[in-house]
Coordinates of C-alpha atoms and ligand atoms in Angstrom, one line a residue:
X1 CA -117.7 97.3 208.2
X2 CA -118.2 100.4 209.8
X3 CA -120.6 101.8 212.4
X4 CA -122.6 105.1 212.6
X5 CA -122.1 105.7 217.0
X6 CA -124.8 108.4 218.5
X7 CA -122.9 110.0 221.7
X8 CA -125.7 111.3 224.2
X9 CA -124.4 113.8 226.5
X10 CA -121.5 114.9 224.3
X11 CA -120.9 118.5 226.4
X12 CA -120.4 116.2 229.3
X13 CA -117.3 115.0 231.2
X14 CA -117.8 111.6 230.3
X15 CA -119.2 112.8 226.9
X16 CA -116.0 114.2 226.0
X17 CA -114.5 111.3 226.9
X18 CA -115.9 108.6 225.2
X19 CA -115.2 110.8 222.4
X20 CA -111.5 111.1 222.7
X21 CA -111.5 107.7 223.3
X22 CA -113.5 106.2 219.9
X23 CA -110.7 108.7 218.7
X24 CA -108.0 106.7 220.4
X25 CA -108.5 103.2 220.4
X26 CA -110.2 103.8 216.5
X27 CA -113.7 102.8 216.7
X28 CA -114.3 101.7 212.8
X29 CA -117.0 104.6 212.6
X30 CA -118.5 105.7 209.4
X31 CA -120.4 108.6 210.6
X32 CA -120.4 109.9 214.9
X33 CA -123.4 112.3 215.8
X34 CA -123.1 114.3 219.0
X35 CA -126.1 115.1 221.4
X36 CA -127.0 117.1 224.1
X37 CA -130.0 119.1 225.4
X38 CA -131.2 122.0 223.0
X39 CA -129.3 124.2 224.8
X40 CA -126.1 122.9 223.2
X41 CA -127.3 123.3 219.3
X42 CA -124.2 123.9 217.6
X43 CA -121.4 123.7 220.0
X44 CA -118.2 122.5 218.0
X45 CA -117.0 119.1 220.4
X46 CA -114.4 117.7 219.3
X47 CA -113.5 114.6 217.9
X48 CA -109.8 113.4 217.2
X49 CA -108.2 115.4 214.3
X50 CA -112.2 116.9 213.5
X51 CA -114.9 118.9 214.9
X52 CA -118.9 118.1 215.6
X53 CA -121.3 121.2 215.9
X54 CA -123.7 119.6 218.4
X55 CA -127.1 118.6 218.0
X56 CA -130.6 118.1 220.2
X57 CA -131.1 114.3 221.2
X58 CA -135.3 115.2 221.1
X59 CA -134.8 116.2 216.9
X60 CA -132.3 113.7 216.3
X61 CA -133.6 110.6 214.9
X62 CA -132.0 107.0 215.3
X63 CA -133.4 104.7 212.3
X64 CA -129.9 104.5 210.9
X65 CA -127.7 104.6 213.9
X66 CA -126.2 101.6 215.3
X67 CA -124.8 102.6 218.9
X68 CA -126.2 104.9 221.3
X69 CA -123.3 105.6 223.8
X70 CA -125.6 107.7 226.5
X71 CA -124.3 110.0 229.6
X72 CA -126.6 111.9 230.1
X73 CA -127.8 111.9 233.4
X74 CA -131.0 109.2 235.0
X75 CA -133.6 111.0 233.5
X76 CA -132.7 111.2 229.9
X77 CA -132.0 107.4 229.6
X78 CA -134.9 106.3 231.5
X79 CA -136.8 108.3 228.6
X80 CA -134.6 108.2 225.5
X81 CA -133.6 104.9 226.0
X82 CA -136.5 102.1 225.7
X83 CA -137.4 104.7 222.5
X84 CA -133.7 104.7 221.0
X85 CA -133.4 100.8 221.7
X86 CA -137.0 100.1 220.5
X87 CA -136.3 101.4 217.1
X88 CA -133.3 99.3 216.9
X89 CA -130.1 101.5 218.0
X90 CA -127.8 99.7 220.8
X91 CA -128.2 101.6 223.5
X92 CA -124.9 101.6 226.2
X93 CA -125.9 103.6 228.9
X94 CA -123.7 105.7 232.0
X95 CA -127.1 105.8 234.3
X96 CA -128.1 103.7 236.5
X97 CA -131.0 103.8 236.6
X98 CA -130.9 100.1 233.9
X99 CA -128.3 98.6 236.0
X100 CA -130.5 96.4 238.2
X101 CA -133.4 95.2 235.3
X102 CA -133.0 91.9 234.8
X103 CA -133.0 92.1 231.4
X104 CA -130.7 94.3 231.0
X105 CA -127.0 93.4 231.0
X106 CA -124.5 94.9 233.2
X107 CA -121.0 94.6 231.6
X108 CA -117.3 95.0 232.9
X109 CA -115.8 93.5 229.3
X110 CA -112.7 91.6 231.3
X111 CA -115.5 90.3 233.6
X112 CA -118.7 89.0 232.1
X113 CA -118.4 89.8 228.7
X114 CA -120.5 86.4 228.0
X115 CA -123.4 88.4 230.1
X116 CA -123.7 91.2 226.4
X117 CA -125.9 88.6 225.3
X118 CA -128.4 89.1 227.6
X119 CA -128.7 92.7 225.6
X120 CA -130.9 91.4 222.7
X121 CA -134.4 91.4 225.8
X122 CA -133.9 95.4 224.8
X123 CA -131.0 96.3 223.4
X124 CA -130.2 98.0 225.6
X125 CA -126.6 97.4 228.2
X126 CA -125.7 99.2 231.4
X127 CA -121.9 100.5 232.1
X128 CA -121.7 100.2 236.2
X129 CA -121.2 102.8 239.2
X130 CA -117.5 104.5 238.4
X131 CA -116.9 103.0 241.9
X132 CA -117.9 99.3 241.0
X133 CA -115.7 98.8 237.4
X134 CA -112.5 99.2 239.2
X135 CA -113.7 97.2 241.9
X136 CA -114.7 94.5 240.0
X137 CA -112.0 94.3 237.4
X138 CA -109.8 94.0 240.6
X139 CA -111.3 91.1 242.1
X140 CA -112.8 88.7 239.7
X141 CA -109.1 87.2 238.9
X142 CA -108.2 86.6 242.7
X143 CA -112.2 85.7 242.9
X144 CA -111.7 82.9 240.5
X145 CA -108.4 81.4 242.4
X146 CA -109.3 82.2 245.8
X147 CA -113.1 82.2 246.0
X148 CA -114.1 85.7 247.9
X149 CA -116.5 85.6 250.5
X150 CA -116.7 89.1 252.1
X151 CA -114.8 92.1 251.4
X152 CA -114.7 96.3 252.4
X153 CA -114.3 98.7 251.3
X154 CA -113.3 102.5 251.6
X155 CA -113.9 104.9 248.7
X156 CA -111.8 107.8 247.6
X157 CA -113.7 109.1 244.9
X158 CA -113.3 112.4 242.9
X159 CA -115.2 115.5 242.4
X160 CA -116.0 114.8 238.7
X161 CA -117.7 111.5 239.2
X162 CA -120.7 114.2 239.9
X163 CA -120.4 115.7 236.6
X164 CA -119.8 119.3 234.7
X165 CA -120.9 121.7 237.5
X166 CA -119.1 119.6 240.5
X167 CA -115.5 120.2 239.2
X168 CA -116.2 124.1 238.7
X169 CA -117.7 123.8 242.4
X170 CA -114.1 122.4 243.7
X171 CA -112.3 124.9 241.9
X172 CA -114.4 127.7 242.4
X173 CA -114.3 126.6 247.0
X174 CA -110.5 126.2 246.8
X175 CA -110.2 130.4 245.3
X176 CA -111.8 131.3 247.2
X177 CA -110.9 129.9 250.9
X178 CA -107.5 131.4 249.7
X179 CA -109.2 135.1 248.4
X180 CA -110.6 135.4 251.8
X181 CA -114.4 134.8 250.0
X182 CA -117.8 133.3 251.6
X183 CA -117.5 129.2 250.4
X184 CA -121.7 128.5 249.1
X185 CA -122.0 124.9 249.1
X186 CA -123.9 124.4 246.0
X187 CA -123.8 120.7 243.8
X188 CA -122.1 118.8 247.3
X189 CA -123.9 119.7 250.8
X190 CA -120.6 120.7 252.9
X191 CA -117.8 122.0 251.6
X192 CA -115.5 120.3 249.5
X193 CA -112.4 122.4 249.0
X194 CA -109.9 120.3 251.9
X195 CA -112.7 118.7 252.7
X196 CA -114.2 115.1 253.0
X197 CA -118.0 114.4 252.4
X198 CA -118.7 110.9 253.4
X199 CA -121.9 111.4 251.9
X200 CA -122.4 110.3 247.5
X201 CA -126.5 110.4 246.6
X202 CA -129.2 110.0 248.4
X203 CA -129.5 108.4 251.8
X204 CA -131.0 105.2 252.1
X205 CA -133.8 103.7 254.8
X206 CA -130.9 101.7 257.0
X207 CA -128.2 104.5 256.9
X208 CA -126.3 103.6 254.2
X209 CA -126.2 106.0 250.7
X210 CA -127.2 104.8 247.5
X211 CA -123.3 104.8 246.5
X212 CA -122.8 102.4 248.7
X213 CA -125.8 100.2 248.1
X214 CA -124.7 100.0 243.8
X215 CA -121.5 99.2 245.4
X216 CA -122.9 96.0 247.0
X217 CA -125.9 95.0 244.3
X218 CA -123.9 95.9 240.9
X219 CA -120.6 93.6 242.1
X220 CA -123.1 90.5 243.1
X221 CA -124.8 91.1 239.6
X222 CA -121.8 91.5 237.4
X223 CA -119.3 89.2 239.8
X224 CA -121.1 86.7 242.2
X225 CA -124.0 87.1 244.4
X226 CA -122.7 84.8 247.1
X227 CA -120.0 87.9 247.9
X228 CA -121.0 90.0 251.5
X229 CA -119.5 93.7 250.3
X230 CA -120.1 96.2 252.6
X231 CA -118.9 99.4 251.2
X232 CA -118.0 103.5 252.4
X233 CA -118.3 105.7 250.4
X234 CA -116.5 109.2 251.3
X235 CA -116.4 112.1 248.2
X236 CA -112.7 114.0 248.0
X237 CA -111.3 117.6 246.9
X238 CA -109.9 115.6 243.8
X239 CA -110.5 116.5 239.9
X240 CA -110.5 112.6 238.5
X241 CA -109.4 109.3 239.4
X242 CA -111.0 107.7 242.2
X243 CA -109.5 105.6 245.2
X244 CA -110.1 102.5 246.8
X245 CA -108.9 101.0 249.7
X246 CA -110.5 97.1 249.7
X247 CA -110.0 94.1 252.6
X248 CA -110.4 91.0 250.9
X249 CA -111.7 87.7 253.0
X250 CA -111.5 84.6 250.4
X251 CA -112.4 81.2 251.4
X252 CA -108.9 79.2 250.0
X253 CA -105.9 80.8 251.2
X254 CA -103.9 83.3 248.9
X255 CA -100.7 85.1 249.3
X256 CA -100.0 88.5 249.1
X257 CA -97.2 87.0 246.4
X258 CA -99.8 85.5 244.6
X259 CA -102.3 87.9 244.2
X260 CA -99.2 90.5 242.8
X261 CA -98.7 87.7 240.4
X262 CA -102.6 87.2 239.3
X263 CA -103.5 90.9 239.2
X264 CA -100.5 91.0 236.8
X265 CA -101.4 88.7 234.2
X266 CA -105.2 89.7 234.9
X267 CA -106.5 92.1 231.6
X268 CA -107.2 95.7 232.5
X269 CA -105.0 95.8 235.6
X270 CA -101.8 97.3 236.7
X271 CA -99.7 96.5 239.5
X272 CA -97.3 99.3 241.0
X273 CA -96.7 98.3 244.3
X274 CA -93.1 98.8 245.4
X275 CA -93.5 98.7 249.1
X276 CA -90.9 101.7 249.8
X277 CA -91.7 105.8 248.9
X278 CA -93.8 106.7 246.3
X279 CA -94.3 103.1 245.4
X280 CA -97.8 103.3 245.0
X281 CA -100.3 104.9 242.7
X282 CA -102.2 108.1 243.2
X283 CA -105.5 109.6 241.8
X284 CA -103.1 112.1 239.5
X285 CA -101.5 109.7 238.0
X286 CA -103.7 107.6 237.0
X287 CA -105.4 110.9 235.1
X288 CA -105.8 110.0 231.5
X289 CA -104.9 106.3 231.6
X290 CA -106.5 102.9 230.6
X291 CA -105.5 100.9 233.1
X292 CA -106.2 100.7 236.7
X293 CA -104.0 100.2 239.1
X294 CA -102.9 98.2 242.4
X295 CA -101.0 98.6 245.2
X296 CA -100.3 98.0 248.5
X297 CA -101.4 94.4 248.7
X298 CA -100.4 92.7 251.6
X299 CA -101.9 90.4 253.6
X300 CA -104.9 90.3 256.4
X301 CA -103.3 89.4 259.7
X302 CA -107.0 89.5 261.4
X303 CA -108.2 86.7 259.4
X304 CA -107.1 83.5 258.0
X305 CA -107.2 84.3 254.3
X306 CA -107.2 87.9 253.9
X307 CA -105.5 90.7 251.8
X308 CA -105.6 94.1 251.5
X309 CA -105.4 96.0 248.2
X310 CA -105.4 100.0 247.5
X311 CA -106.8 99.9 243.8
X312 CA -106.9 103.4 241.7
X313 CA -108.6 104.2 238.2
X314 CA -109.7 107.0 236.0
X315 CA -113.2 107.4 237.1
X316 CA -114.3 108.8 233.8
X317 CA -112.5 106.4 231.6
X318 CA -112.8 102.8 233.6
X319 CA -115.6 103.9 235.3
X320 CA -117.3 104.7 232.6
X321 CA -116.0 106.3 228.9
X322 CA -113.5 103.8 228.8
X323 CA -115.9 100.8 229.5
X324 CA -118.6 102.1 227.4
X325 CA -116.4 102.1 224.5
X326 CA -115.0 98.6 225.0
X327 CA -119.1 97.1 224.9
X328 CA -119.5 98.3 221.7
X329 CA -116.1 97.0 220.7
X330 CA -117.9 93.6 222.3
X331 CA -120.3 94.5 220.3
X332 CA -119.1 95.2 216.6
X333 CA -116.6 92.1 217.7
X334 CA -119.2 90.1 218.1
X335 CA -123.0 90.0 217.9
X336 CA -123.7 93.5 215.5
X337 CA -120.2 91.9 213.9
X338 CA -121.1 93.1 209.5
X339 CA -124.3 94.8 210.5
X340 CA -123.7 97.7 210.6
X341 CA -126.7 99.8 209.3
X342 CA -127.3 101.3 206.4
X343 CA -123.4 101.0 205.6
Ligands
NAP401 N1 -118.3 110.8 236.0 C1 -118.7 109.9 236.4 O1 -117.2 108.9 236.7 C2 -119.7 109.3 236.1 C3 -119.0 107.9 235.9 C4 -120.8 106.9 235.8 C5 -121.6 107.2 235.3 N2 -122.0 108.2 234.9 C6 -123.3 108.5 234.5 O2 -122.9 109.4 233.4 C7 -123.7 110.8 233.4 C8 -123.3 111.4 233.5 O3 -121.8 112.4 233.5 P1 -121.0 113.5 233.9 O4 -120.0 113.8 234.6 O5 -120.6 113.3 232.1 O6 -121.9 114.6 233.9 P2 -122.2 116.3 233.5 O7 -120.4 116.6 232.7 O8 -122.7 117.2 234.4 O9 -122.6 116.0 231.5 C9 -124.1 115.9 231.5 C10 -124.9 116.0 230.4 O10 -126.1 115.4 229.3 C11 -126.2 116.0 229.2 N3 -128.0 116.6 229.1 C12 -128.1 116.7 230.2 N4 -129.8 117.0 230.5 C13 -129.6 116.7 229.0 C14 -131.5 116.7 227.7 N5 -132.6 117.0 228.8 N6 -130.9 116.1 227.0 C15 -129.8 115.5 226.2 N7 -129.2 115.7 227.1 C16 -128.3 116.2 228.2 C17 -125.9 117.3 229.1 O11 -126.0 118.1 227.8 P3 -125.6 120.3 228.0 O12 -124.2 120.3 227.9 O13 -126.1 120.6 226.6 O14 -126.1 120.3 229.1 C18 -123.9 116.8 229.1 O15 -123.4 116.9 227.7 C19 -124.7 110.5 234.8 O16 -125.4 109.9 234.9 C20 -123.7 109.6 235.5 O17 -123.9 109.1 236.5 C21 -120.4 109.5 235.6

């Protein structure tokens, strides 16, 4: 059995990564369709050894398509995902607009795959925010053993999390500084080259940013509504790979050694924690990898049962494209097994 798959936003950072991962993981496709805006019609995009010609989303008929992986932003998803889902094609959506909809499951397969079954209400499944995905992956196995009470997280997020234009801005500003040209922020609110900006997404009334709010709300939806979580999110001048400094307080005792062993055995996690020069993972080392890396596992001596972790992952992969493809794999090995349309 093979499936017809559409990638919406195929010319973007996440869309291109989705195509790469579908090919790397040999997803059983009968046909892959690359969709983007009208301006990209006819543009050529790689899919494994093949080249796909981009079509316009607005001209495409989804009636014979089994799965559509959306990464074209919230306004596109808001308009198109309900129509596409309504036409019988299952939507896996990377945008933020459906994540907290009670009729849309928010899935990280290693953490809450059984919740996927709820997709039938709208034929839409949401992919979490990049920072949330890598965080819950590391927290879940520890929560299973020692029950998490509270999490404090600071993120160091790469510019690719804000799309193609943001990567371009880091590149042009870096160059401009070296050649003494003026720096004019456009995508970001302040200079991003050689700087750190503690502002991702819009400000909320309580002073938090929406990115920080998303980490709280999404972690509760995916993992456990009883977990207290507070976040500070920052953008750093790194092209790909998000890092997180995570402090976790537990209800039950758990040592750093136990946590290291638990995380070594956890799906999707890779522990690199040598307590020596270079014995930890940094964002540049996680690029192109499937795993989420965990380093600097140590006791937090300020509470009864506490640990510190350093969690690093390729935001375009586990934070978006890989997780979306893993959800598609869950679908074809579960509810869509043997049910490709028009095969
Ligand atoms: N980057 C991450 O780490 C990450 C993580 C999780 C979720 N996401 C989400 O994924 C989405 C895309 O992110 P990205 O980083 O890939 O952005 P991007 O590089 O800017 O790409 C945007 C894509 O959307 C397409 N698009 C824009 N308007 C469209 C329209 N009206 N109709 C059809 N296609 C349209 C673009 O096509 P054209 O080239 O034709 O304009 C392009 O393919 C966003 O919702 C983002 O929040 C990103």
